[in-house]
Structure formats: C-alpha cells, structure tokens
Amino acid sequence: MATTPCLLVFLLLSSLLAVAASHPGHEVRCDSQPSQVWWSLILTDRVQFLRVSKFCAAAGGDAGGCGGGGDGTRILIKGGTVVNAHRAEEADVYIEDGIVLAVRPNIPVGDDNVRVIDATGKYVMPGGIDPHTHLDMEFMGTVAIDDFFSGHAAALAGGTTMHIDFVIPVNGNLTAGFESYKQKAAKSAMDYGFHMAITKWNDEVAREMEVMVKEHGINSFKFFMAYKGSLMVTDDLLLQGLQKCKSLGALAMVHAENGDAVAEGQQRMIDLGITGPEGHALSRPPILEGEATARAIRLAKFINTPLYVVHVMSIDAMEEITKAKKEGQKVIGEPVVSGLVLDDSLLWDPDFTIASKYVMSPPIREAGHAKHSKLLFRQEFYSVNKSQLIQFSLEYLNPGLEERMHIVWDSMVETGKISVTDYVRVTSTECAKIFNIYPRKGAILEGSDADIIILNPQRSFIMGAHTHHSKSDTNVYEGRKGKGMVEVTISRGRVVWEDGVLNITPGSGRYVRMPPFGYVFDGIDKSDAAYRASLRAPVQRGKAAA
C-alpha cells in the first residue's frame, strides 16, 4: 500500500497530537479513504505496545489531530472478551490519549498512572453508532424534546458513542441548515456526524450539496418521498438528486412512503371520523411503503447509484430490498429497533396519551412484520439498525437512543438469533463502513478511537422513564425487562458511564467529517462502462436512397 503524507503524521508520538477546535466541540476529518490504509494493518497479528496509530486516514491531513480526547488518560481493560465484527478473542485493551494502542492477551500494567478496569466474564465491544437521529429538530411547529446534550447523555448511558443526525435545511437552504445545526451541537458530549436532508431542488441546492461534501464532511443526503406539501420531492427531482449524489460519491437515502397516496389515505380516515393515533397507521398501510421502496430502488438502478432506505418497517419494503440485493443491486435497509420488538396494537389503546406514544412514520406494523425483520437480521440482510429517537413536545414519536443497544442484545443475541460478532456488525461496524469512517470507528483495533463499551451478559435491566436519561417523561419500552447490560461506556478514552453514573460535560463532543466514495461505490465505474458497452449504439446509418 502506498504511504500517504497523512499516514506519516502518525509516526509522531501520541502526545504531540491535538484535536482541532474549528467546529463546536472538536472536529476530525476522514478525508483519505481508510480502506486504502487499513488492510496493511489488519493482518498484523501482534501490535507493539506503545505504537501510535497508523491510519491518519481517519483524520485527514488538515485536521489538528485524530482520535483521542487529548487529555493523556491511560486505561487498561483486562480479562474480557474483545469482540469485533470479524472475530471475538480473549484479550486486554490498552488505551492512551483516546486511541486504542494495543489489543492482545496479558498486557502488563507496568505503570501506576494506568487505570485498570477488570472485564472478566464480560464483553468488550466497540461503542454503538446510531445512523439515524433527530436531536433538537424543529418540525411542524414543534421541537424535539432531547437536544444534543440530553440526547448524548441517553446515548452514552445506553452504550452508543457516536450518532449521525439529520440537518434540516432552513427554507431549503443547506448552508443555513448546517450553520443552525452547528449551533445546536455546541452542547454535544460525544462524537457525532451529519446527514443532510434535501427538501427542495434547484441549481443552488445542487451547488450546496457539493459544498457540503467537499468542505463540511457530509457524505449522505436524504430525500423524502412522503410528507406531501412540506418535505416531499417528486420523482423527477429525486432522479436529479440521485444523479448528483452519484457524481459526488455521496450516499442517497430515502424515506420511502408514497406521499400522494398517504395524503389520500389521511383524507379517507378523516372522512370516516378516524382521527386518533390508529388513523395514522391506517392512512399509510404497508403497501404504500412497499410501493415507494420499489420505486426508489428502480430509480437508483436506472441511475446506477447506491441507495439507503431508512426506517424499514414492513414486509412489503423488506421483500423489495431483499429482491434487489439478491440481484446484486447496492441497496441498504435500515430497520428500527421498535420494529423488532413492538407491534401496532397499542395504537388502539383507549387512552390517547398511551396510544400517541407509538406514532411514527412509517408506522409500527402488525406483529408478523417484526418477526420477518428478525429473520432478516439472522440472514445478514440488515447492515445497520437505528433508534429513531425523536419525541416532540406536542407530538410523540418513538424514542430509543438509550435503549437500542440493550434491546438488540436481549432480543437477538440473548435469544440466540445472532452471534456476538453479528451484534457488533449491526450496531457499529457496518455503519462505520457505510459512512466511510471505519476502522477509526466501529472497531477495537490498533489505532481505532477508544469508543468502547463493557457489557455484562449476566446482568438484567428494566426500562422506563424513571431510569432513562431522555428529557421525556414517557418511554415506549416502559417496564420492558431484559438481560445484558452496558456497565461501562468509554468515549474517546474517557470513562463517561460507570456504575450507573454519567460523567459528561456540555461542549466536549466532536464533529466527525465523513469522506465521500465509501465502499458502497466500489465497482460503480465498471458497471457504468459495461452498460455503455452493451448499448450497441449509436448505429451508424447511411443516407436513405432517393
């Protein structure tokens, strides 16, 4: 592998590394294709004890630093089972200045200034990465209850150490939206990145998309096929957006529901006098999610660009994605935790306050849909999962940023449906790969950021509003019991959650830039060339005889 100038930076001692402060919190770039560097490292069987990271690809040449919190903290996690997506092994983990420096058995303590954490009988895993959150979001006259501090408190208590939030443009203006979210994130307490929503389309939006990718480290854009009259884009605009994403190496994301048909369904419910929470689900049945998913997949295939379908909730949508993946199309399905363990029955609760807590879009489906989603988890159909954390002061949607890691463990690992390595894959690693920040994120390997959780598989939990860290006074998982608890959360080398106590500070978070052209774009150029070669056109024709 060629050695980039960025790599050479990391031959310096880790004490010389400082974290840039050009964004609220801190900022780290990921501009130089981690995958090009990493494979020379992953084959190393034993790391050198005080070696510094060898992939500045995770930080970019113009960033002030990479990885760690910069406070010199040294931690040695001993005796646990270290789990990565590719293997689980009995090993110790040594952390210094926010970076994993060694992963191997029987690392000696060797220094009184090293804090030792005993992980015997427990799993040591990468912190979770939630790819889909809406903190401090303004929508239809309401504001999400949780901001970047309370949301981060909830995340860290639940074992999530990074999330990717959606920037909503201001009157369609991407730059104004980005600046607004920079201010919202000033109180952050952990690492975060941004997706960008596209709510209208014109030449200025296309130009701003390029700025977002090249200057601000955003490598994904979300298009709404729902919410007619507010956020929805039509097919012709979606096609232009898909083409622009492809040219920028940015991942196109879609909220897939047929907005025109949903609007008709809503009017139908009103005409029938069904205006409670159950009417929300009845107005947007699974067939409309399946139709929009199929349409988005076909349009993405026409453009030949990868597609990411957010919050997949129905069998109808799952089947469309499964079919496309089997045919070799690059489509990623994102399930919601609530879709794994809840069904729509509570939308019919006679107490409006209870029923309204379960309103989300697409809606929670009947029980059979959740069973099918779990089956696809076992078959490695899903690459990532998300919490869908968004509770509004006037309108309740589904929380879960704190609960996500525990629910997936209890419902999928504890029941034997997936392995511990699969757990790491769907809660962390694959998300890091898709959004091009692996292996700095999503792994416990030499040079990775020290975002780590220690999970005790023997401890039980009970979920509820009286214990969670969200500002909300309700919890859709109220009273849910399970097994497997995150006892320690380490964020960039700092112990931020231990023994039920949070230790975080507003403004200590860091913005993580995500470079374009992740692995999902591998082979796109070749398939474009194959398409052009298959056309047998234009045909050279002579003039017709007089």
Coordinates of C-alpha atoms in Angstrom, one line a residue:
M1 CA 0.0 0.0 0.0
A2 CA 1.2 3.5 -0.7
T3 CA 2.0 5.6 2.3
T4 CA 0.2 8.9 2.2
P5 CA 1.5 12.1 3.8
C6 CA -1.4 11.8 6.2
L7 CA 0.0 8.5 7.4
L8 CA 3.4 9.9 8.2
V9 CA 1.9 12.3 10.7
F10 CA 1.2 9.3 13.0
L11 CA 4.8 8.4 13.3
L12 CA 5.0 11.2 15.8
L13 CA 4.4 10.4 19.5
S14 CA 0.8 10.5 20.5
S15 CA 1.5 13.2 23.0
L16 CA 2.0 15.6 20.0
L17 CA -1.5 15.0 18.7
A18 CA -4.1 17.7 19.4
V19 CA -7.7 17.9 18.4
A20 CA -8.8 20.7 16.2
A21 CA -11.4 23.1 17.5
S22 CA -12.7 24.7 14.4
H23 CA -16.2 23.3 15.0
P24 CA -18.4 23.4 18.1
G25 CA -16.8 20.8 20.3
H26 CA -13.9 19.3 18.3
E27 CA -13.6 18.2 14.7
V28 CA -11.9 15.4 13.0
R29 CA -11.7 14.8 9.2
C30 CA -11.8 11.5 7.5
D31 CA -10.8 12.5 4.1
S32 CA -8.4 9.9 2.8
Q33 CA -10.1 6.6 2.3
P34 CA -9.5 4.5 5.5
S35 CA -9.9 1.3 3.5
Q36 CA -6.8 2.0 1.4
V37 CA -4.6 2.0 4.5
W38 CA -6.3 -0.4 6.8
W39 CA -5.6 -3.7 5.1
S40 CA -1.9 -3.4 5.8
L41 CA -2.7 -3.2 9.5
I42 CA -5.5 -5.7 9.9
L43 CA -3.1 -8.5 9.0
T44 CA -0.7 -7.6 11.9
D45 CA -1.1 -10.4 14.4
R46 CA 0.5 -8.6 17.4
V47 CA 0.7 -4.9 18.0
Q48 CA 3.6 -3.0 19.5
F49 CA 2.7 -1.8 23.0
L50 CA 3.2 2.0 22.6
R51 CA 2.9 2.3 18.8
V52 CA 1.0 5.2 17.6
S53 CA -1.9 4.9 15.1
K54 CA -1.0 4.1 11.5
F55 CA -4.1 5.4 9.9
C56 CA -4.3 9.1 9.8
A57 CA -6.7 8.3 7.0
A58 CA -9.2 8.7 9.9
A59 CA -8.2 12.3 10.5
G60 CA -7.2 13.9 7.2
G61 CA -4.2 16.0 6.6
D62 CA -5.6 19.3 7.6
A63 CA -7.1 18.2 10.9
G64 CA -5.4 19.2 14.1
G65 CA -5.5 15.7 15.4
C66 CA -7.0 12.3 15.3
G67 CA -9.0 10.1 17.6
G68 CA -8.4 10.8 21.2
G69 CA -9.6 13.2 23.8
G70 CA -6.2 14.7 24.2
D71 CA -6.1 14.5 28.0
G72 CA -3.4 11.8 28.3
T73 CA -5.7 9.4 30.0
R74 CA -4.4 5.8 30.1
I75 CA -6.7 2.8 30.6
L76 CA -6.0 -0.9 30.5
I77 CA -9.1 -3.2 30.2
K78 CA -8.1 -6.7 31.3
G79 CA -9.6 -10.1 31.2
G80 CA -12.6 -9.5 28.9
T81 CA -13.7 -11.0 25.6
V82 CA -12.9 -8.4 22.9
V83 CA -15.5 -8.5 20.1
N84 CA -15.1 -7.1 16.7
A85 CA -17.3 -7.9 13.7
H86 CA -14.7 -10.3 12.3
R87 CA -13.8 -12.2 15.5
A88 CA -14.1 -12.5 19.3
E89 CA -11.0 -13.1 21.3
E90 CA -9.8 -13.2 24.9
A91 CA -7.6 -10.1 25.1
D92 CA -6.7 -7.0 27.0
V93 CA -7.1 -3.5 25.6
Y94 CA -4.6 -0.6 26.2
I95 CA -5.8 2.9 25.6
E96 CA -3.8 6.1 25.7
D97 CA -4.9 9.6 24.8
G98 CA -8.2 8.4 23.4
I99 CA -6.8 5.8 21.0
V100 CA -6.5 2.1 21.2
L101 CA -2.8 1.3 21.2
A102 CA -2.8 -2.4 21.9
V103 CA -5.1 -5.4 21.8
R104 CA -3.5 -8.6 22.9
P105 CA -3.6 -11.1 25.8
N106 CA -1.8 -10.4 29.1
I107 CA -0.7 -6.8 28.7
P108 CA 1.3 -5.9 31.8
V109 CA 0.1 -2.9 33.8
G110 CA 3.7 -1.5 34.2
D111 CA 2.7 2.0 35.4
D112 CA 0.9 3.4 38.4
N113 CA -0.7 6.0 36.2
V114 CA -2.7 3.5 34.2
R115 CA -6.2 2.9 35.3
V116 CA -7.1 -0.8 35.2
I117 CA -10.7 -2.0 34.5
D118 CA -11.5 -5.6 35.2
A119 CA -13.7 -7.0 32.4
T120 CA -13.5 -10.7 33.4
G121 CA -16.6 -12.5 32.2
K122 CA -17.8 -9.6 30.2
Y123 CA -17.7 -8.5 26.5
V124 CA -15.5 -5.5 25.4
M125 CA -17.0 -4.1 22.2
P126 CA -17.0 -1.0 20.0
G127 CA -19.5 1.6 21.2
G128 CA -22.6 1.7 19.2
I129 CA -23.1 4.0 16.2
D130 CA -26.7 5.2 15.7
P131 CA -27.1 6.2 12.0
H132 CA -30.4 8.0 12.3
T133 CA -31.3 10.5 15.0
H134 CA -33.2 13.8 15.1
L135 CA -31.9 15.8 18.1
D136 CA -33.3 19.3 18.7
M137 CA -35.3 19.0 15.5
E138 CA -37.9 21.5 14.6
F139 CA -40.9 20.1 12.7
M140 CA -44.4 21.4 12.0
G141 CA -44.4 23.9 14.9
T142 CA -42.8 21.5 17.5
V143 CA -39.3 20.9 18.7
A144 CA -37.8 17.5 19.7
I145 CA -37.6 17.1 23.4
D146 CA -34.0 16.0 23.5
D147 CA -31.2 18.3 22.4
F148 CA -27.5 17.4 21.8
F149 CA -26.7 17.2 25.5
S150 CA -29.6 15.2 26.9
G151 CA -29.6 13.0 23.8
H152 CA -25.9 12.3 24.2
A153 CA -26.4 11.6 27.9
A154 CA -29.0 9.0 27.0
A155 CA -26.8 7.5 24.2
L156 CA -23.8 7.1 26.4
A157 CA -25.7 5.6 29.2
G158 CA -27.0 3.1 26.7
G159 CA -23.7 2.2 25.1
T160 CA -23.9 4.4 21.9
T161 CA -20.7 6.5 21.5
M162 CA -21.5 8.2 18.1
H163 CA -24.6 9.1 16.1
I164 CA -25.4 10.7 12.8
D165 CA -28.0 13.4 12.9
F166 CA -30.1 14.9 10.1
V167 CA -29.5 18.5 9.3
I168 CA -32.8 20.0 8.1
P169 CA -32.3 22.9 5.6
V170 CA -33.7 26.4 6.5
N171 CA -36.3 27.2 3.8
G172 CA -34.5 24.7 1.6
N173 CA -31.1 26.4 2.2
L174 CA -28.4 23.7 3.0
T175 CA -25.8 26.2 4.3
A176 CA -28.2 27.9 6.6
G177 CA -29.4 24.5 7.9
F178 CA -25.8 23.4 8.5
E179 CA -25.0 26.6 10.5
S180 CA -28.1 26.1 12.6
Y181 CA -27.1 22.6 13.5
K182 CA -23.6 23.6 14.3
Q183 CA -25.1 25.9 17.0
K184 CA -27.4 23.1 18.2
A185 CA -24.4 20.8 18.6
A186 CA -22.4 23.3 20.6
K187 CA -23.6 21.5 23.8
S188 CA -22.6 18.0 22.4
A189 CA -20.9 15.5 24.7
M190 CA -19.8 12.8 22.3
D191 CA -18.9 12.2 18.7
Y192 CA -21.4 12.9 16.0
G193 CA -21.7 13.4 12.3
F194 CA -24.4 14.8 9.9
H195 CA -26.6 13.7 7.1
M196 CA -28.3 16.4 5.1
A197 CA -32.0 16.4 4.2
I198 CA -33.0 17.7 0.7
T199 CA -36.4 19.3 0.9
K200 CA -36.5 21.1 -2.5
W201 CA -34.4 21.0 -5.7
N202 CA -32.8 23.7 -7.8
D203 CA -29.4 24.6 -9.1
E204 CA -28.4 26.3 -5.9
V205 CA -29.2 23.2 -3.8
A206 CA -27.1 21.1 -6.2
R207 CA -24.2 23.5 -5.8
E208 CA -24.6 23.5 -2.0
M209 CA -24.6 19.7 -1.9
E210 CA -21.1 19.8 -3.4
V211 CA -20.0 22.3 -0.7
M212 CA -21.4 20.0 2.0
V213 CA -19.4 17.1 0.7
K214 CA -16.1 18.8 0.0
E215 CA -16.0 21.4 2.8
H216 CA -18.1 20.0 5.6
G217 CA -17.7 16.2 5.5
I218 CA -21.2 15.2 4.8
N219 CA -21.4 12.2 2.6
S220 CA -25.2 11.3 2.6
F221 CA -28.3 13.1 1.6
K222 CA -31.9 12.2 2.5
F223 CA -34.9 12.6 0.2
F224 CA -38.5 12.4 1.4
M225 CA -41.0 10.5 -0.7
A226 CA -43.6 11.3 2.0
Y227 CA -44.9 14.4 3.7
K228 CA -46.7 15.9 0.8
G229 CA -46.8 19.7 0.9
S230 CA -43.7 20.0 3.2
L231 CA -40.7 17.8 2.7
M232 CA -41.7 15.5 -0.2
V233 CA -39.8 15.5 -3.5
T234 CA -41.3 14.3 -6.7
D235 CA -39.8 11.6 -8.9
D236 CA -38.2 14.0 -11.4
L237 CA -36.5 15.8 -8.6
L238 CA -35.5 12.6 -6.9
L239 CA -33.8 11.5 -10.2
Q240 CA -31.8 14.7 -10.3
G241 CA -30.8 14.2 -6.7
L242 CA -29.7 10.6 -7.2
Q243 CA -27.6 11.7 -10.1
K244 CA -26.0 14.4 -8.1
C245 CA -25.3 12.1 -5.2
K246 CA -23.6 9.6 -7.6
S247 CA -21.4 12.3 -9.0
L248 CA -20.3 13.4 -5.5
G249 CA -19.8 9.9 -4.1
A250 CA -22.5 10.6 -1.6
L251 CA -25.0 8.0 -0.4
A252 CA -28.6 8.7 -1.4
M253 CA -31.1 8.0 1.4
V254 CA -34.9 7.8 1.1
H255 CA -37.8 7.9 3.4
A256 CA -39.9 5.5 1.3
E257 CA -43.7 6.0 1.6
N258 CA -46.0 7.1 -1.3
G259 CA -46.7 10.7 -0.2
D260 CA -49.6 11.2 -2.7
A261 CA -51.3 8.0 -1.6
V262 CA -50.7 8.8 2.1
A263 CA -52.4 12.2 1.7
E264 CA -55.4 10.4 0.1
G265 CA -55.4 7.9 3.0
Q266 CA -55.4 10.6 5.6
Q267 CA -58.4 12.3 3.9
R268 CA -60.1 8.9 3.9
M269 CA -59.6 8.5 7.6
I270 CA -60.9 12.0 8.3
D271 CA -64.0 11.2 6.2
L272 CA -64.5 8.1 8.3
G273 CA -64.1 10.0 11.5
I274 CA -61.0 8.1 12.4
T275 CA -58.7 10.9 13.8
G276 CA -57.0 9.1 16.7
P277 CA -53.5 7.6 16.6
E278 CA -54.8 4.4 15.0
G279 CA -55.8 6.6 12.0
H280 CA -52.1 7.4 11.4
A281 CA -51.3 3.8 10.8
L282 CA -54.4 3.1 8.8
S283 CA -53.7 6.0 6.5
R284 CA -50.3 4.7 5.4
P285 CA -50.5 0.9 5.1
P286 CA -47.6 -1.4 4.3
I287 CA -48.4 -1.4 0.6
L288 CA -47.6 2.3 0.3
E289 CA -44.2 1.7 2.0
G290 CA -43.5 -1.2 -0.3
E291 CA -44.5 0.7 -3.4
A292 CA -42.3 3.7 -2.6
T293 CA -39.4 1.4 -1.7
A294 CA -39.7 -0.5 -5.0
R295 CA -39.9 2.8 -6.9
A296 CA -36.8 4.3 -5.2
I297 CA -34.9 1.1 -5.9
R298 CA -35.7 1.1 -9.6
L299 CA -34.8 4.8 -9.9
A300 CA -31.5 4.2 -8.2
K301 CA -30.9 1.2 -10.5
F302 CA -31.6 3.4 -13.5
I303 CA -29.0 6.0 -12.3
N304 CA -26.7 3.2 -11.1
T305 CA -26.1 4.6 -7.6
P306 CA -26.2 3.0 -4.2
L307 CA -29.4 3.5 -2.2
Y308 CA -30.1 3.6 1.6
V309 CA -33.7 3.0 2.7
V310 CA -34.3 4.5 6.1
H311 CA -36.6 3.0 8.8
V312 CA -37.8 -0.1 7.0
M313 CA -40.9 -1.2 8.9
S314 CA -43.0 -3.5 6.6
I315 CA -42.6 -6.9 5.0
D316 CA -43.6 -5.2 1.7
A317 CA -40.5 -3.0 1.9
M318 CA -38.2 -5.8 3.2
E319 CA -39.2 -8.0 0.2
E320 CA -38.4 -5.3 -2.3
I321 CA -35.0 -4.7 -0.7
T322 CA -34.3 -8.4 -0.5
K323 CA -35.0 -8.9 -4.1
A324 CA -32.8 -6.0 -5.2
K325 CA -29.9 -7.2 -3.1
K326 CA -30.2 -10.8 -4.5
E327 CA -30.0 -9.3 -8.0
G328 CA -26.7 -7.5 -7.0
Q329 CA -28.0 -4.0 -6.5
K330 CA -26.4 -1.9 -3.8
V331 CA -29.3 -1.3 -1.5
I332 CA -29.1 -0.9 2.3
G333 CA -32.1 -1.4 4.5
E334 CA -32.2 0.3 7.9
P335 CA -34.6 -1.3 10.5
V336 CA -35.9 0.5 13.6
V337 CA -35.4 -1.1 17.0
S338 CA -39.1 -0.6 17.8
G339 CA -40.0 -2.6 14.7
L340 CA -38.2 -5.6 16.1
V341 CA -40.0 -5.7 19.5
L342 CA -43.2 -3.7 19.3
D343 CA -46.4 -4.1 17.2
D344 CA -49.2 -1.7 16.4
S345 CA -51.7 -3.0 19.0
L346 CA -51.1 -0.1 21.4
L347 CA -52.2 2.4 18.7
W348 CA -55.7 1.2 19.5
D349 CA -55.3 1.8 23.3
P350 CA -58.4 3.8 24.6
D351 CA -56.0 6.2 26.4
F352 CA -55.0 8.8 23.9
T353 CA -51.8 9.6 25.8
I354 CA -50.7 6.0 25.7
A355 CA -51.6 5.4 22.1
S356 CA -50.0 8.6 20.8
K357 CA -46.6 7.5 22.2
Y358 CA -46.4 4.9 19.4
V359 CA -47.0 7.2 16.5
M360 CA -44.1 7.2 14.0
S361 CA -43.6 7.2 10.2
P362 CA -43.6 4.7 8.7
P363 CA -45.8 3.3 11.5
I364 CA -45.1 0.3 13.7
R365 CA -46.7 -2.7 11.9
E366 CA -48.6 -5.8 12.9
A367 CA -46.7 -8.5 14.8
G368 CA -45.8 -10.5 11.7
H369 CA -43.7 -7.7 10.3
A370 CA -41.4 -7.7 13.3
K371 CA -41.0 -11.5 13.1
H372 CA -39.9 -11.1 9.5
S373 CA -37.5 -8.3 10.4
K374 CA -35.8 -10.6 13.0
L375 CA -35.5 -13.3 10.4
L376 CA -33.7 -10.9 8.0
F377 CA -31.3 -9.9 10.8
R378 CA -30.3 -13.6 11.2
Q379 CA -29.7 -13.8 7.4
E380 CA -27.4 -10.7 7.5
F381 CA -29.9 -8.8 5.3
Y382 CA -29.7 -5.7 7.5
S383 CA -26.4 -3.9 7.8
V384 CA -27.3 -1.4 10.4
N385 CA -30.1 -0.5 12.9
K386 CA -31.3 2.7 14.4
S387 CA -33.1 4.0 17.3
Q388 CA -35.5 6.5 15.7
L389 CA -35.1 8.8 18.7
I390 CA -37.5 11.7 18.2
Q391 CA -40.0 12.8 20.8
F392 CA -41.7 16.2 20.2
S393 CA -43.2 18.4 22.9
L394 CA -46.6 18.3 21.2
E395 CA -46.3 15.1 19.2
Y396 CA -44.9 11.8 20.4
L397 CA -42.8 9.7 18.2
N398 CA -40.5 6.8 19.0
P399 CA -37.5 7.1 21.4
G400 CA -34.7 4.6 21.7
L401 CA -31.3 6.1 21.6
E402 CA -30.6 4.9 25.1
E403 CA -32.5 1.6 24.7
R404 CA -31.2 0.5 21.3
M405 CA -28.1 -1.5 22.3
H406 CA -29.8 -3.3 25.1
I407 CA -32.9 -4.2 23.1
V408 CA -30.8 -5.6 20.2
W409 CA -28.7 -7.6 22.6
D410 CA -31.7 -9.0 24.6
S411 CA -34.0 -9.7 21.6
M412 CA -31.3 -11.0 19.2
V413 CA -28.2 -12.2 21.0
E414 CA -29.7 -13.5 24.2
T415 CA -32.2 -15.4 22.3
G416 CA -29.6 -17.0 20.0
K417 CA -30.8 -15.3 16.8
I418 CA -27.5 -13.6 16.1
S419 CA -23.9 -14.0 17.4
V420 CA -21.9 -11.5 19.4
T421 CA -19.9 -10.6 16.3
D422 CA -23.1 -10.0 14.4
Y423 CA -24.2 -7.8 17.2
V424 CA -21.1 -5.6 16.7
R425 CA -21.6 -5.6 13.0
V426 CA -25.2 -4.3 13.0
T427 CA -24.8 -1.9 15.9
S428 CA -21.5 -0.4 15.0
T429 CA -19.1 -1.8 12.4
E430 CA -21.2 -1.8 9.3
C431 CA -22.5 1.7 9.9
A432 CA -18.8 2.9 10.2
K433 CA -18.1 1.2 6.9
I434 CA -21.1 2.5 5.0
F435 CA -20.4 6.1 6.1
N436 CA -16.6 5.7 5.5
I437 CA -15.2 6.1 9.0
Y438 CA -14.0 2.6 9.5
P439 CA -11.7 1.5 11.2
R440 CA -11.4 4.6 13.2
K441 CA -14.9 3.9 14.3
G442 CA -16.7 0.6 14.6
A443 CA -13.7 -1.5 15.8
I444 CA -11.4 -2.2 18.7
L445 CA -8.1 -2.4 16.7
E446 CA -4.8 -0.7 17.0
G447 CA -5.3 3.0 16.1
S448 CA -9.1 2.9 16.5
D449 CA -10.7 5.6 18.5
A450 CA -11.3 4.3 22.1
D451 CA -15.1 4.3 21.8
I452 CA -15.7 1.1 23.9
I453 CA -18.4 -0.5 25.9
I454 CA -18.2 -3.2 28.5
L455 CA -21.3 -5.4 28.6
N456 CA -22.2 -7.8 31.3
P457 CA -24.3 -10.6 29.7
Q458 CA -25.5 -11.8 33.2
R459 CA -27.0 -8.5 34.4
S460 CA -30.6 -7.8 33.9
F461 CA -32.4 -4.5 33.2
I462 CA -35.8 -2.9 33.4
M463 CA -36.5 0.0 31.1
G464 CA -38.7 3.0 32.0
A465 CA -39.0 6.8 32.2
H466 CA -37.9 6.8 35.8
T467 CA -34.4 5.5 34.8
H468 CA -33.7 6.8 31.4
H469 CA -31.7 10.0 30.6
S470 CA -34.0 11.5 28.0
K471 CA -35.9 14.6 29.0
S472 CA -39.1 12.8 28.1
D473 CA -41.4 11.7 30.9
T474 CA -42.6 8.7 28.9
N475 CA -41.0 5.6 27.4
V476 CA -42.5 3.3 24.9
Y477 CA -40.5 0.4 26.4
E478 CA -41.8 1.1 29.9
G479 CA -41.4 -2.0 32.1
R480 CA -39.6 -4.0 29.5
K481 CA -37.2 -6.4 31.1
G482 CA -34.1 -8.0 29.6
K483 CA -30.7 -9.4 30.1
G484 CA -27.3 -8.0 29.1
M485 CA -26.3 -4.6 30.5
V486 CA -23.8 -2.0 29.4
E487 CA -21.8 -1.4 32.7
V488 CA -19.1 0.9 31.3
T489 CA -19.0 3.3 28.4
I490 CA -15.7 4.8 27.2
S491 CA -15.9 7.7 24.8
R492 CA -12.6 8.7 23.1
G493 CA -10.6 7.3 26.0
R494 CA -12.7 8.8 28.8
V495 CA -14.9 6.7 31.1
V496 CA -18.2 8.5 30.8
W497 CA -20.6 5.9 32.2
E498 CA -19.8 3.6 35.0
D499 CA -21.8 2.1 37.9
G500 CA -24.9 3.9 36.8
V501 CA -23.3 7.3 36.9
L502 CA -22.7 9.7 33.9
N503 CA -19.6 11.9 33.8
I504 CA -20.0 14.2 30.8
T505 CA -19.6 17.9 30.0
P506 CA -21.6 20.0 27.5
G507 CA -19.3 21.0 24.6
S508 CA -17.0 18.1 24.9
G509 CA -18.3 16.4 21.8
R510 CA -16.6 16.4 18.5
Y511 CA -17.9 16.6 14.9
V512 CA -16.7 13.8 12.7
R513 CA -16.3 14.5 9.0
M514 CA -17.2 11.6 6.7
P515 CA -15.4 11.4 3.3
P516 CA -17.3 10.5 0.1
F517 CA -16.9 7.4 -2.1
G518 CA -17.3 4.8 0.6
Y519 CA -17.1 1.1 -0.2
V520 CA -20.7 1.0 -1.5
F521 CA -19.4 2.9 -4.6
D522 CA -16.8 0.2 -5.4
G523 CA -17.5 -1.1 -8.9
I524 CA -19.9 1.6 -10.0
D525 CA -17.5 2.9 -12.7
K526 CA -17.0 -0.6 -14.1
S527 CA -20.8 -1.3 -14.2
D528 CA -21.3 2.1 -15.9
A529 CA -18.7 1.1 -18.5
A530 CA -20.3 -2.3 -19.0
Y531 CA -23.6 -0.6 -19.5
R532 CA -22.2 1.7 -22.2
A533 CA -20.5 -1.2 -23.9
S534 CA -23.8 -3.1 -24.0
L535 CA -25.8 -0.4 -25.9
R536 CA -24.5 -1.1 -29.4
A537 CA -25.4 2.5 -30.2
P538 CA -25.5 4.9 -31.8
V539 CA -25.9 2.9 -35.0
Q540 CA -24.0 4.4 -38.0
R541 CA -26.5 4.6 -40.8
G542 CA -26.1 5.8 -44.3
K543 CA -28.4 8.2 -46.0
A544 CA -31.6 6.7 -47.4
A545 CA -31.7 6.3 -51.1
A546 CA -33.6 9.0 -53.0

